[in-house]
Structure formats: structure tokens, C-alpha cells
Coordinates of N, CA and C in Angstrom, one line a residue:
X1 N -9.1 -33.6 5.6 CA -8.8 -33.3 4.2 C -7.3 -33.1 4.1
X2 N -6.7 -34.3 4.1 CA -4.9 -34.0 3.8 C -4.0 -34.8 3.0
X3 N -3.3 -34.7 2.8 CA -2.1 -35.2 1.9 C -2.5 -34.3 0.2
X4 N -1.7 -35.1 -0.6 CA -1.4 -33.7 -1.8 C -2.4 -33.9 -2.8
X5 N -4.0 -34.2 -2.6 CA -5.0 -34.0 -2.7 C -5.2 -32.6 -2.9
X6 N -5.5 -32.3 -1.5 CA -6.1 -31.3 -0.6 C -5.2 -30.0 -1.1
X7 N -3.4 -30.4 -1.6 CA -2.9 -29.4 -2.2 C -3.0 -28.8 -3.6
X8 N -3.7 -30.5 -4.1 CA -4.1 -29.9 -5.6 C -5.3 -29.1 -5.7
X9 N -6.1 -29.6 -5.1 CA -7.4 -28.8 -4.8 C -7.1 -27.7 -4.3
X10 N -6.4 -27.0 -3.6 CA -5.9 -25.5 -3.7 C -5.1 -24.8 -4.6
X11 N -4.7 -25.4 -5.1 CA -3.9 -24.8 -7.3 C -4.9 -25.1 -7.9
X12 N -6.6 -25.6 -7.7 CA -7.3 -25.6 -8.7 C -8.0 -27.0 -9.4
X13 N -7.0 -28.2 -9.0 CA -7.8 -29.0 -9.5 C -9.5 -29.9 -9.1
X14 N -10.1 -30.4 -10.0 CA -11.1 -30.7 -9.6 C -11.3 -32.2 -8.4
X15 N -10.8 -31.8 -7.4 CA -10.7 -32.9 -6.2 C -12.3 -33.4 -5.7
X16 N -12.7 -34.6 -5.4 CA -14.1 -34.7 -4.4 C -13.8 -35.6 -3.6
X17 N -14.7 -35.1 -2.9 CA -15.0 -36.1 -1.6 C -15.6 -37.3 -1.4
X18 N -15.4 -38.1 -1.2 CA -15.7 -39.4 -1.5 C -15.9 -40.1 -0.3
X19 N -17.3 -40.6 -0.1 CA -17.6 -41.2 1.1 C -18.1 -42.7 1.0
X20 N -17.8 -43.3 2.2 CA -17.7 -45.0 2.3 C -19.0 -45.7 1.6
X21 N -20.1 -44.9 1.1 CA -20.9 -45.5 0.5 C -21.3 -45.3 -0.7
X22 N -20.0 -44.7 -1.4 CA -19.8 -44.4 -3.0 C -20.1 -42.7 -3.2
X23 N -21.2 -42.1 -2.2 CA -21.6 -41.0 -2.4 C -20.2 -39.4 -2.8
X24 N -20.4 -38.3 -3.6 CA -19.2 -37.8 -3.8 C -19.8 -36.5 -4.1
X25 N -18.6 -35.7 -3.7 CA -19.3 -34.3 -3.8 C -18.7 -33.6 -3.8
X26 N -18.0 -32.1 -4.6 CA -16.7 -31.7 -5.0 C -16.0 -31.3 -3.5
X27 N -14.9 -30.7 -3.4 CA -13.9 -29.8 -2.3 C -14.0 -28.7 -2.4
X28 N -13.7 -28.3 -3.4 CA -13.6 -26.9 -4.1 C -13.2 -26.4 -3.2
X29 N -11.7 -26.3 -3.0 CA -11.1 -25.9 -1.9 C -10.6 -24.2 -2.5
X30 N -10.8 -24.1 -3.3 CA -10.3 -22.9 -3.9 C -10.7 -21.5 -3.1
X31 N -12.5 -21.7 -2.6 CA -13.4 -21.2 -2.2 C -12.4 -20.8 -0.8
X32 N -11.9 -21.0 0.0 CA -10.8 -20.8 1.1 C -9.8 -19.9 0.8
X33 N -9.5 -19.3 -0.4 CA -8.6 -18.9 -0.8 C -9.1 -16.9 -0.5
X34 N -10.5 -16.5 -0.8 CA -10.7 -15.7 -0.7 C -12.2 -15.4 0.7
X35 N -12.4 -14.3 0.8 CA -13.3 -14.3 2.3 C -14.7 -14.3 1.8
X36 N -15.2 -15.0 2.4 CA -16.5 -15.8 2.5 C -17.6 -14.8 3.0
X37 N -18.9 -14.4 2.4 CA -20.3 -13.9 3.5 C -20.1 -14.8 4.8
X38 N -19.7 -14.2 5.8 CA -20.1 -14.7 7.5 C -19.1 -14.9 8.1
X39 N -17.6 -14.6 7.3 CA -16.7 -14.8 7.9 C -16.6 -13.7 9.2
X40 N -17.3 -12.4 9.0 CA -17.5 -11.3 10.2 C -17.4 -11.9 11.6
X41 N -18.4 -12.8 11.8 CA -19.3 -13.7 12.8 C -18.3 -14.1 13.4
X42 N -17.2 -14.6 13.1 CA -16.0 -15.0 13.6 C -14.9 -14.0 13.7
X43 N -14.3 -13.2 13.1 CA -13.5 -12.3 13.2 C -13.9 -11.0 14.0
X44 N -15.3 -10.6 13.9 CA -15.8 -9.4 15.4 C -15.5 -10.4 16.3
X45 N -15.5 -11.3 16.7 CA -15.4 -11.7 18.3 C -13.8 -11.9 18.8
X46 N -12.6 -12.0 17.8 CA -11.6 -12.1 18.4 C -10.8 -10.9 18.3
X47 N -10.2 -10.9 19.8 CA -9.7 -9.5 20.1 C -8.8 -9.8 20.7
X48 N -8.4 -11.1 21.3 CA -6.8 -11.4 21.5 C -5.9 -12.2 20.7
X49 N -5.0 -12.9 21.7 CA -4.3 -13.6 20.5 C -5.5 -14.7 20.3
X50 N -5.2 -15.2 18.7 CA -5.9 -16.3 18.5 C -5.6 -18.0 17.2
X51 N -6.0 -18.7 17.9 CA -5.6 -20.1 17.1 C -6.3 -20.7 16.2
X52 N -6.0 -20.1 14.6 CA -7.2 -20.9 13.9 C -6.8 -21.9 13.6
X53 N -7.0 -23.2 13.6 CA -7.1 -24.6 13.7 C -7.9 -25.0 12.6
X54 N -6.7 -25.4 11.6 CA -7.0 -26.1 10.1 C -6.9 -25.3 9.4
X55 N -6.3 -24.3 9.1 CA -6.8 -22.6 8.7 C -6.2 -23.0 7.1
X56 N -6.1 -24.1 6.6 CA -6.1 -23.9 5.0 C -5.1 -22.9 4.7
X57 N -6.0 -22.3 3.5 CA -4.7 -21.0 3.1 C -4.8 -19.8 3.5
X58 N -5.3 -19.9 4.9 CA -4.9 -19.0 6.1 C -6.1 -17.6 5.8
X59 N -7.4 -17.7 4.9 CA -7.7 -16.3 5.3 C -7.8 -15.9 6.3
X60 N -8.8 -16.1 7.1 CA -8.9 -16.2 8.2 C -7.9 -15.2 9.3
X61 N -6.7 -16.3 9.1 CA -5.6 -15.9 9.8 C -4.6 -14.4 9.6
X62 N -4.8 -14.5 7.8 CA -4.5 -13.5 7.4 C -5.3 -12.0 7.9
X63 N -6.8 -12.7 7.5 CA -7.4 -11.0 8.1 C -7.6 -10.7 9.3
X64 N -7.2 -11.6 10.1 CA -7.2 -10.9 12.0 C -5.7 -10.7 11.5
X65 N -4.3 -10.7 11.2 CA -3.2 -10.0 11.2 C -3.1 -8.9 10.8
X66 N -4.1 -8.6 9.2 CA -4.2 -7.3 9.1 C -4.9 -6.4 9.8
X67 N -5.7 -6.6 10.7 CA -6.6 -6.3 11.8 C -5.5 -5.8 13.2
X68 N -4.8 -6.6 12.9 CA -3.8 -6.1 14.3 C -3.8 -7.0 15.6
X69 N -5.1 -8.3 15.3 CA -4.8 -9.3 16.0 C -3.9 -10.4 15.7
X70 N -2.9 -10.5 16.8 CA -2.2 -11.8 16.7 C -2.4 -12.9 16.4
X71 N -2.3 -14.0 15.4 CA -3.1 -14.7 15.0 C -2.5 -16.1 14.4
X72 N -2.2 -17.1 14.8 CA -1.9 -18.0 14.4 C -2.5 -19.6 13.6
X73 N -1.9 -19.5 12.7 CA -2.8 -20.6 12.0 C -1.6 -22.1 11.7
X74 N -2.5 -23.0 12.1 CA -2.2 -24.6 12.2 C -2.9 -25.3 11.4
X75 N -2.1 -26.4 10.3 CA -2.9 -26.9 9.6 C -2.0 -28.2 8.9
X76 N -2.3 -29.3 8.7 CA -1.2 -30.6 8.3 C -0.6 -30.6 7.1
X77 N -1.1 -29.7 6.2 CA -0.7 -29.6 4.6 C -0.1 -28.2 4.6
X78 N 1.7 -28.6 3.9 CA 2.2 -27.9 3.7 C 2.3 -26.8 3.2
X79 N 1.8 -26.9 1.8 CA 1.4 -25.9 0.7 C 0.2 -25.0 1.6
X80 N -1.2 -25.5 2.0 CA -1.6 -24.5 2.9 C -1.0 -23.6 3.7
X81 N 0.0 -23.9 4.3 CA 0.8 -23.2 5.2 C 2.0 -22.3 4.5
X82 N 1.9 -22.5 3.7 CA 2.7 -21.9 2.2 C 2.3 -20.8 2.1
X83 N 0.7 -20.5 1.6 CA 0.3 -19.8 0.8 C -0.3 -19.0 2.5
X84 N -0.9 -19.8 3.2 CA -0.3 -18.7 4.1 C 0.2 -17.2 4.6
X85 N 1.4 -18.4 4.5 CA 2.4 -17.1 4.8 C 2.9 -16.1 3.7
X86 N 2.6 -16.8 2.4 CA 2.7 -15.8 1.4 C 1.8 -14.6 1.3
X87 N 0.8 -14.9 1.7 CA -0.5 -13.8 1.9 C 0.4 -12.9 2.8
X88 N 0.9 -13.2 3.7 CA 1.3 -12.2 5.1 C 0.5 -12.9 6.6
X89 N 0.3 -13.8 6.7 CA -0.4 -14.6 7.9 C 0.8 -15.4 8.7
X90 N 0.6 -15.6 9.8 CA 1.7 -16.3 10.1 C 0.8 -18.3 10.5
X91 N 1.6 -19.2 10.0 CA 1.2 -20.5 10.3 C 2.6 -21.3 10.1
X92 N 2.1 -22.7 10.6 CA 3.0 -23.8 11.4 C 2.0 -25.1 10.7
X93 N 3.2 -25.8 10.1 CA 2.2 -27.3 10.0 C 2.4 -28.2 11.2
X94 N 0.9 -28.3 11.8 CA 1.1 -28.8 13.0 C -0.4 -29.9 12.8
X95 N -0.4 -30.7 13.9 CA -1.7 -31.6 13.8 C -2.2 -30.9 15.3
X96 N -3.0 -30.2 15.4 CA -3.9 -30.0 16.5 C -3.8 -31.0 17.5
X97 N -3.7 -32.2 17.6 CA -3.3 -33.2 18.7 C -1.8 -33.5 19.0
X98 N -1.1 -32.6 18.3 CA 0.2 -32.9 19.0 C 0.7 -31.5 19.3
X99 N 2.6 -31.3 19.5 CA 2.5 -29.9 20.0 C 2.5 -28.6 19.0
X100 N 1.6 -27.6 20.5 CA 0.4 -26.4 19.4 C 1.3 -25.0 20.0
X101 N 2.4 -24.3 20.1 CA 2.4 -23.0 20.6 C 1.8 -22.8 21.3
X102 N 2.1 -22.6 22.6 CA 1.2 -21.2 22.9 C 0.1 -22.1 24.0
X103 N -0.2 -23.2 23.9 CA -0.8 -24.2 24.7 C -1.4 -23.4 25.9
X104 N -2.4 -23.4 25.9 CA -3.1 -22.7 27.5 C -3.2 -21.6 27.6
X105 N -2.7 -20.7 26.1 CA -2.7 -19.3 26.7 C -3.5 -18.8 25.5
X106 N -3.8 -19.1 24.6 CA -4.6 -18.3 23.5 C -6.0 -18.1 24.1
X107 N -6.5 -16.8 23.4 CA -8.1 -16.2 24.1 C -9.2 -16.7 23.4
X108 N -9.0 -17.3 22.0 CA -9.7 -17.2 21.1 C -9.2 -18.7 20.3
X109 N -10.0 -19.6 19.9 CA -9.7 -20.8 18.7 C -11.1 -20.7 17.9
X110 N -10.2 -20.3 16.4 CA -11.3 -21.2 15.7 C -11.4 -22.5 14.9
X111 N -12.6 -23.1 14.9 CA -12.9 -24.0 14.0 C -14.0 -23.9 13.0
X112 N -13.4 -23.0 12.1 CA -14.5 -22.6 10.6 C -14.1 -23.9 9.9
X113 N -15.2 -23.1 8.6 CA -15.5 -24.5 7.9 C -15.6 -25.7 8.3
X114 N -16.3 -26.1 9.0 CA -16.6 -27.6 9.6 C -15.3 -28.2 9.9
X115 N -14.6 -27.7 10.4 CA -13.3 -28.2 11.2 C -13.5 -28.7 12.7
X116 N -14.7 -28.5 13.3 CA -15.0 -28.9 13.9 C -15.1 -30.8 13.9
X117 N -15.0 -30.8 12.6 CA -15.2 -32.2 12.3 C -13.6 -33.1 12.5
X118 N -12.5 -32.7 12.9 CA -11.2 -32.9 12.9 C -11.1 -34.1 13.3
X119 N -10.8 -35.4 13.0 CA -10.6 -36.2 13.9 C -12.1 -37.2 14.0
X120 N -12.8 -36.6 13.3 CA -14.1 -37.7 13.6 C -14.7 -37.7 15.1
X121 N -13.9 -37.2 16.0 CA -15.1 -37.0 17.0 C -14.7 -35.5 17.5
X122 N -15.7 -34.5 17.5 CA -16.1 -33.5 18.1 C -15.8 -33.5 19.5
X123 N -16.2 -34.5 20.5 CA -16.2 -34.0 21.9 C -14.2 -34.3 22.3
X124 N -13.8 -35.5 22.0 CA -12.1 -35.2 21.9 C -11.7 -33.9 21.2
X125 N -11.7 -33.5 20.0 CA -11.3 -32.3 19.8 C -11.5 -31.0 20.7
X126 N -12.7 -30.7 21.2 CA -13.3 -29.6 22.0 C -12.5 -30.0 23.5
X127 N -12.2 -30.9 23.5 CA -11.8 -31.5 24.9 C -9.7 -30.7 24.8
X128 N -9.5 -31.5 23.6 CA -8.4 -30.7 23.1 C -7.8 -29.0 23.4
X129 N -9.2 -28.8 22.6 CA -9.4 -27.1 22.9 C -9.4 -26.5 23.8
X130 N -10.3 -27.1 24.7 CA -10.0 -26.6 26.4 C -8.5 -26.8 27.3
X131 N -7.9 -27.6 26.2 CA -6.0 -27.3 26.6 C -5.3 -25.9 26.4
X132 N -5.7 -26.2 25.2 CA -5.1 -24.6 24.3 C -5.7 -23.2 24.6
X133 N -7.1 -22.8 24.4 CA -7.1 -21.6 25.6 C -7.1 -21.5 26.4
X134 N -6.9 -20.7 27.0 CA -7.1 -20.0 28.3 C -8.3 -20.4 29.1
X135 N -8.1 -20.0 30.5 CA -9.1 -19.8 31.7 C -10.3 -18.8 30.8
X136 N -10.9 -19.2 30.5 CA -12.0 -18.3 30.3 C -12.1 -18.1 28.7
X137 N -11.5 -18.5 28.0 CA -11.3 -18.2 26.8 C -12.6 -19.0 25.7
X138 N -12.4 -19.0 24.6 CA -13.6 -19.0 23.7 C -12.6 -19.8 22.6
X139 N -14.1 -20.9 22.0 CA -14.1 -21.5 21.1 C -15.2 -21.3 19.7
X140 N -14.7 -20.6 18.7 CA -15.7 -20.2 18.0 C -15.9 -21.2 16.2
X141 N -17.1 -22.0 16.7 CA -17.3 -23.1 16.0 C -18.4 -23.1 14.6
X142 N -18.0 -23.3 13.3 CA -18.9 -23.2 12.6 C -19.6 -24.8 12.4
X143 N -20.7 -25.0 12.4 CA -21.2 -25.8 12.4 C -22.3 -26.1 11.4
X144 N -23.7 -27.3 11.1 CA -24.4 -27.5 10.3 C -25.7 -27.0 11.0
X145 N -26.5 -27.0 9.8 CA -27.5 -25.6 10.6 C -28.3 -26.8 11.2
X146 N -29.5 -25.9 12.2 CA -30.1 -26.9 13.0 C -31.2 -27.7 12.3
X147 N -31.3 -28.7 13.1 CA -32.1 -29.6 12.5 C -31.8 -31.0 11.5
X148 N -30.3 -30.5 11.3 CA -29.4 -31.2 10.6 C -29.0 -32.6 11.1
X149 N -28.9 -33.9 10.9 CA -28.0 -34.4 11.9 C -26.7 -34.8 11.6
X150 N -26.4 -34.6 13.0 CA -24.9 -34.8 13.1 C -24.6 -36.3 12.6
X151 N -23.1 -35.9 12.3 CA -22.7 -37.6 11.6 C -21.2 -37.7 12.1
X152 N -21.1 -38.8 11.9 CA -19.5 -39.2 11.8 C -19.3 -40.1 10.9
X153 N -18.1 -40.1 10.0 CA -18.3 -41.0 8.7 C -16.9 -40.9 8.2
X154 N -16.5 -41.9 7.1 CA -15.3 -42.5 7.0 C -15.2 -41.5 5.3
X155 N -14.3 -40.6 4.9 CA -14.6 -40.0 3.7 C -12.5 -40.6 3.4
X156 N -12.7 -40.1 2.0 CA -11.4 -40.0 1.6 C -11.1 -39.0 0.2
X157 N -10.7 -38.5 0.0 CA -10.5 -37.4 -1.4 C -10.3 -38.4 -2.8
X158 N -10.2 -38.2 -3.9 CA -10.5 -38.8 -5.3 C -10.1 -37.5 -6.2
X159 N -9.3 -38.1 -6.8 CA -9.0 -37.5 -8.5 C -8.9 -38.4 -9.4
X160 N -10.2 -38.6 -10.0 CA -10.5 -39.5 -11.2 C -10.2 -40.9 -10.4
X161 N -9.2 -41.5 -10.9 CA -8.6 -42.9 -10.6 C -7.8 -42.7 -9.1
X162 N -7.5 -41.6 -8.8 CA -6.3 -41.3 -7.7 C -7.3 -41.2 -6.5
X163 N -7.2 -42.0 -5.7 CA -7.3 -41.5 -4.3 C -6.5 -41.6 -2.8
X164 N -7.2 -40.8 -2.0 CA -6.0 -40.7 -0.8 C -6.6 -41.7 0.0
X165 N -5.8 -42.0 1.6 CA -6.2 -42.6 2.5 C -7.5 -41.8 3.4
X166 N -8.2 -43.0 3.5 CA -9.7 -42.9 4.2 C -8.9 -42.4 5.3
X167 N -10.1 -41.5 6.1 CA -9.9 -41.0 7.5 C -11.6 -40.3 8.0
X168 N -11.5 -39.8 8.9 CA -13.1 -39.4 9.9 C -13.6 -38.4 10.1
X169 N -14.3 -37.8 9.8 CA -14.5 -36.7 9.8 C -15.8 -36.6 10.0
X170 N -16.2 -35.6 11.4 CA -17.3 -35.8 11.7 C -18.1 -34.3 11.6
X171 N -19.6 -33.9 11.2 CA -20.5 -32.8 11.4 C -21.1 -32.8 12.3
X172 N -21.2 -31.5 13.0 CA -22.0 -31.4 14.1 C -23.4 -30.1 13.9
X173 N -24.5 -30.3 13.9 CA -25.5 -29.7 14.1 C -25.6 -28.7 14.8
X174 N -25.9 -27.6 14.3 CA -26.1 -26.5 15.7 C -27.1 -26.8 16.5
X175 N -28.2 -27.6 16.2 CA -29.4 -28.0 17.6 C -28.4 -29.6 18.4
X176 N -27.2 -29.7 18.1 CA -26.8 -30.7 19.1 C -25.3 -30.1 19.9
X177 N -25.2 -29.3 19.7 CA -24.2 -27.8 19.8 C -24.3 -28.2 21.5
X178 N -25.0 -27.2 22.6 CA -25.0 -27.4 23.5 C -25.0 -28.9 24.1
X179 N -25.2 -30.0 23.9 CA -24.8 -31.4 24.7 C -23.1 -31.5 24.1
X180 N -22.8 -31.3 22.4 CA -21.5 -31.3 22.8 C -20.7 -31.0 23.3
X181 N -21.1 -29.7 23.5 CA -20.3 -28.9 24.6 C -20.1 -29.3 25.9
X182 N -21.4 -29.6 26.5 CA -21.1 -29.8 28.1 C -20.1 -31.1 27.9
X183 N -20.1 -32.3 27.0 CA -19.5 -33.5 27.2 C -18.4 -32.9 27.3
X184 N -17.6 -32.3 26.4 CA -16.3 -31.6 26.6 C -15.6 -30.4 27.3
X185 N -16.8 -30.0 28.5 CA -16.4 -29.3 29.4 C -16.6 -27.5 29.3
X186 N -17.4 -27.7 28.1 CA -17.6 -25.9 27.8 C -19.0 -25.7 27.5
X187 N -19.5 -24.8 27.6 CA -20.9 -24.0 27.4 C -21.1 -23.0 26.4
X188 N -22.2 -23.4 25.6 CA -22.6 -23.0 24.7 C -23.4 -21.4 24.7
X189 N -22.4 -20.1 24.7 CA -22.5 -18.9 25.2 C -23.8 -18.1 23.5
X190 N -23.8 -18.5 22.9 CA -24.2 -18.0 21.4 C -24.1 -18.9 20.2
X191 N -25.5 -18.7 20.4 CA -25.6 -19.7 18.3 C -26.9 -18.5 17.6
X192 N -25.6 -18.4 16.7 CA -26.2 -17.8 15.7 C -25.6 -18.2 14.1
X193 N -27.1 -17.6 13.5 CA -26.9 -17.7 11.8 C -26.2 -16.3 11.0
X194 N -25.3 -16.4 9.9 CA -25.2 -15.2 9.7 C -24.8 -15.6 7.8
X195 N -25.7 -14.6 6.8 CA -24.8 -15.1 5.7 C -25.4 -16.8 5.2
X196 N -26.6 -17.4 5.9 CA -26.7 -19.0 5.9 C -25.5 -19.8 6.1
X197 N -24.6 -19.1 7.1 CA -23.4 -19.9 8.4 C -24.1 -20.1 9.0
X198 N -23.9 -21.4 10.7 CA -23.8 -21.2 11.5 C -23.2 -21.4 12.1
X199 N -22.9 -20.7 13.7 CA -21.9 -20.4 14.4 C -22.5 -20.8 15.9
X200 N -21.3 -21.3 17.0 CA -21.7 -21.3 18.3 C -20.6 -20.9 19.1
X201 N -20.0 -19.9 19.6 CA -19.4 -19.9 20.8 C -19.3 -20.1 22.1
X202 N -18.4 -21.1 22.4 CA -18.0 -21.9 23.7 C -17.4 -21.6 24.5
X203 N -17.6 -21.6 25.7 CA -16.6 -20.5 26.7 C -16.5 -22.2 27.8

């Protein structure tokens, strides 16, 4: 979800999603701006430093700093990174596949909001992830509830007549959670529902 789309849709406008087979369905990126039921699920488990990946307008990031965890957030849209830092969070416009801080040493990454979807394929990203933390460290993934199936699919954002460049973006099911894990070298330590989230953490 990037280019100045994705920024208007965070000042409010009415942006959708628009996918390769005409189908469309709002952003409502606004909903990012303030904390979500189930965000808990994610924030009780990190206790060190940690990398949220795609972190939007940084809640997330913002509420592990006021928490007293170290917390860094990465994300390709500027204005995200903006607003941010204007909350009091600290973030970097960075692309997750190129260079990330901190590389190999963070305890904790997340991928809320179906960010797991980055890139269109899940097991390269998670493969990624296993760069950026640590020996032993944790990947905490929201995902589509079970039973769902997983997709990969060609979307692009739309305002009215205006649209952005197509790109991939893939969902992953929590009953397909553990195989993508092992493909990308990590294990599936907890999947749980919280709030009608779901969540899996990867060690």
C-alpha cells in the first residue's frame, strides 16, 4: 500500500483497494491512526528492542515507546513516518528489503495488519526476518483467521479516476501459519485469537 495514495488515505480521503479482477474494497487507513481491540496480543509479548515493519502512523511503535520499550518503526511512505514521529515514536522510511538498522540484533519484529503480506510472498519476507532478529528472537504475525485461504494477488489503490501502480500482496491464513514458517526457517511457537485478530508467533 504506497505512494501518495496510501498518504491521502491517512488525511482522510476515501482511497480502495482495487484488485486485478475489478473487485474493490475501502483502506480506511485512518483506522491505523488510533489503537485497535487486540493490539495487547502484540505489545504484552515485546520486552526488548523491537522492529515494527510497515508501522504506518506508527501506533504500534508509539505505544511500546511510551511503555519504555525501544521501538523502531519502518515504513516506504513518508507522511507515515511523519506522523509518526509527530506522535513521539521513532521511524525511518525504509523498504524492509533493503538497509534496516539494527540488522541481526532486534528481539522482537512485528508484522500487524496483514503486513505479513509485504512483497507478495510471505516465505521471502519471513526469510528476511530471520536476518533482522536475533538468535532466538521472535516474529509476531497478524494473520487471516483459520480456515481462510491464503492468496497472493496483484492489487493497486484507486481514487475515483486516480490510480497507483499495481504491486503483490499476499494473505496468509493462520491454519497455513506453521508450513510457512518452517519454509522460512522458523516455528510456529503460538497462534492465537484475540479481539477477532489473529496472531502467530515465530521463533
Amino acid at each position: 500500500m504506497i505512494g501518495h495514495l496510501y498518504a491521502e488515505s491517512l488525511s482522510g480521503a476515501e482511497i480502495d483497494i482495487e484488485y486485478e479482477d475489478g473487485r474493490r474494497r475501502p483502506l480506511d487507513a485512518m483506522r491505523w491512526l488510533e489503537p485497535i481491540d487486540g493490539d495487547e496480543a502484540m505489545l504484552s509479548r515485546c520486552a526488548g528492542p523491537t522492529l515494527d515493519v510497515g508501522s504506518g502512523p506508527g501506533r504500534l511503535t508509539v505505544a511500546l515507546t511510551k511503555r519504555g520499550v525501544a521501538a523502531l518503526g519502518i515504513d516506504v511512505t513518508p507522511h507515515a513516518v511523519r506522523l509518526t514521529r509527530q506522535a513521539g515514536g521513532l521511524a525511518l522510511c525504509r523498504d524492509v528489503f533493503g538497509r534496516v538498522p539494527g540488522a541481526g540484533r532486534w528481539a522482537t519484529a512485528l508484522l500487524a495488519d496483514g503486513n505479513i503480506g509485504i512483497g507478495g510472498d510471505p516465505v521471502a519476507l519471513l526469510r528476511r526476518m530471520r536476518e533482522l532478529v536475533r538468535p532466538g528472537g521472535e516474529v509476531i504475525a497478524e494473520l487471516a483467521p483459520p480456515g481462510t485461504p491464503s492468496t497472493t494477488e496483484r492489487v493497486r489503490l484507486r481514487h475515483g479516476a486516480v490510480t497507483g501502480a499495481w504491486f503483490r500482496w499476499a494473505g496468509v491464513s493462520a491454519s497455513d501459519a506453521p508450513a510457512v514458517a518452517r519454509a522460512s526457517g522458523f516455528t510456529v511457537t503460538d497462534r492465537h485469537e484475540e479481539a477477532g485478530r489473529w496472531f502467530a508467533c515465530l521463533r
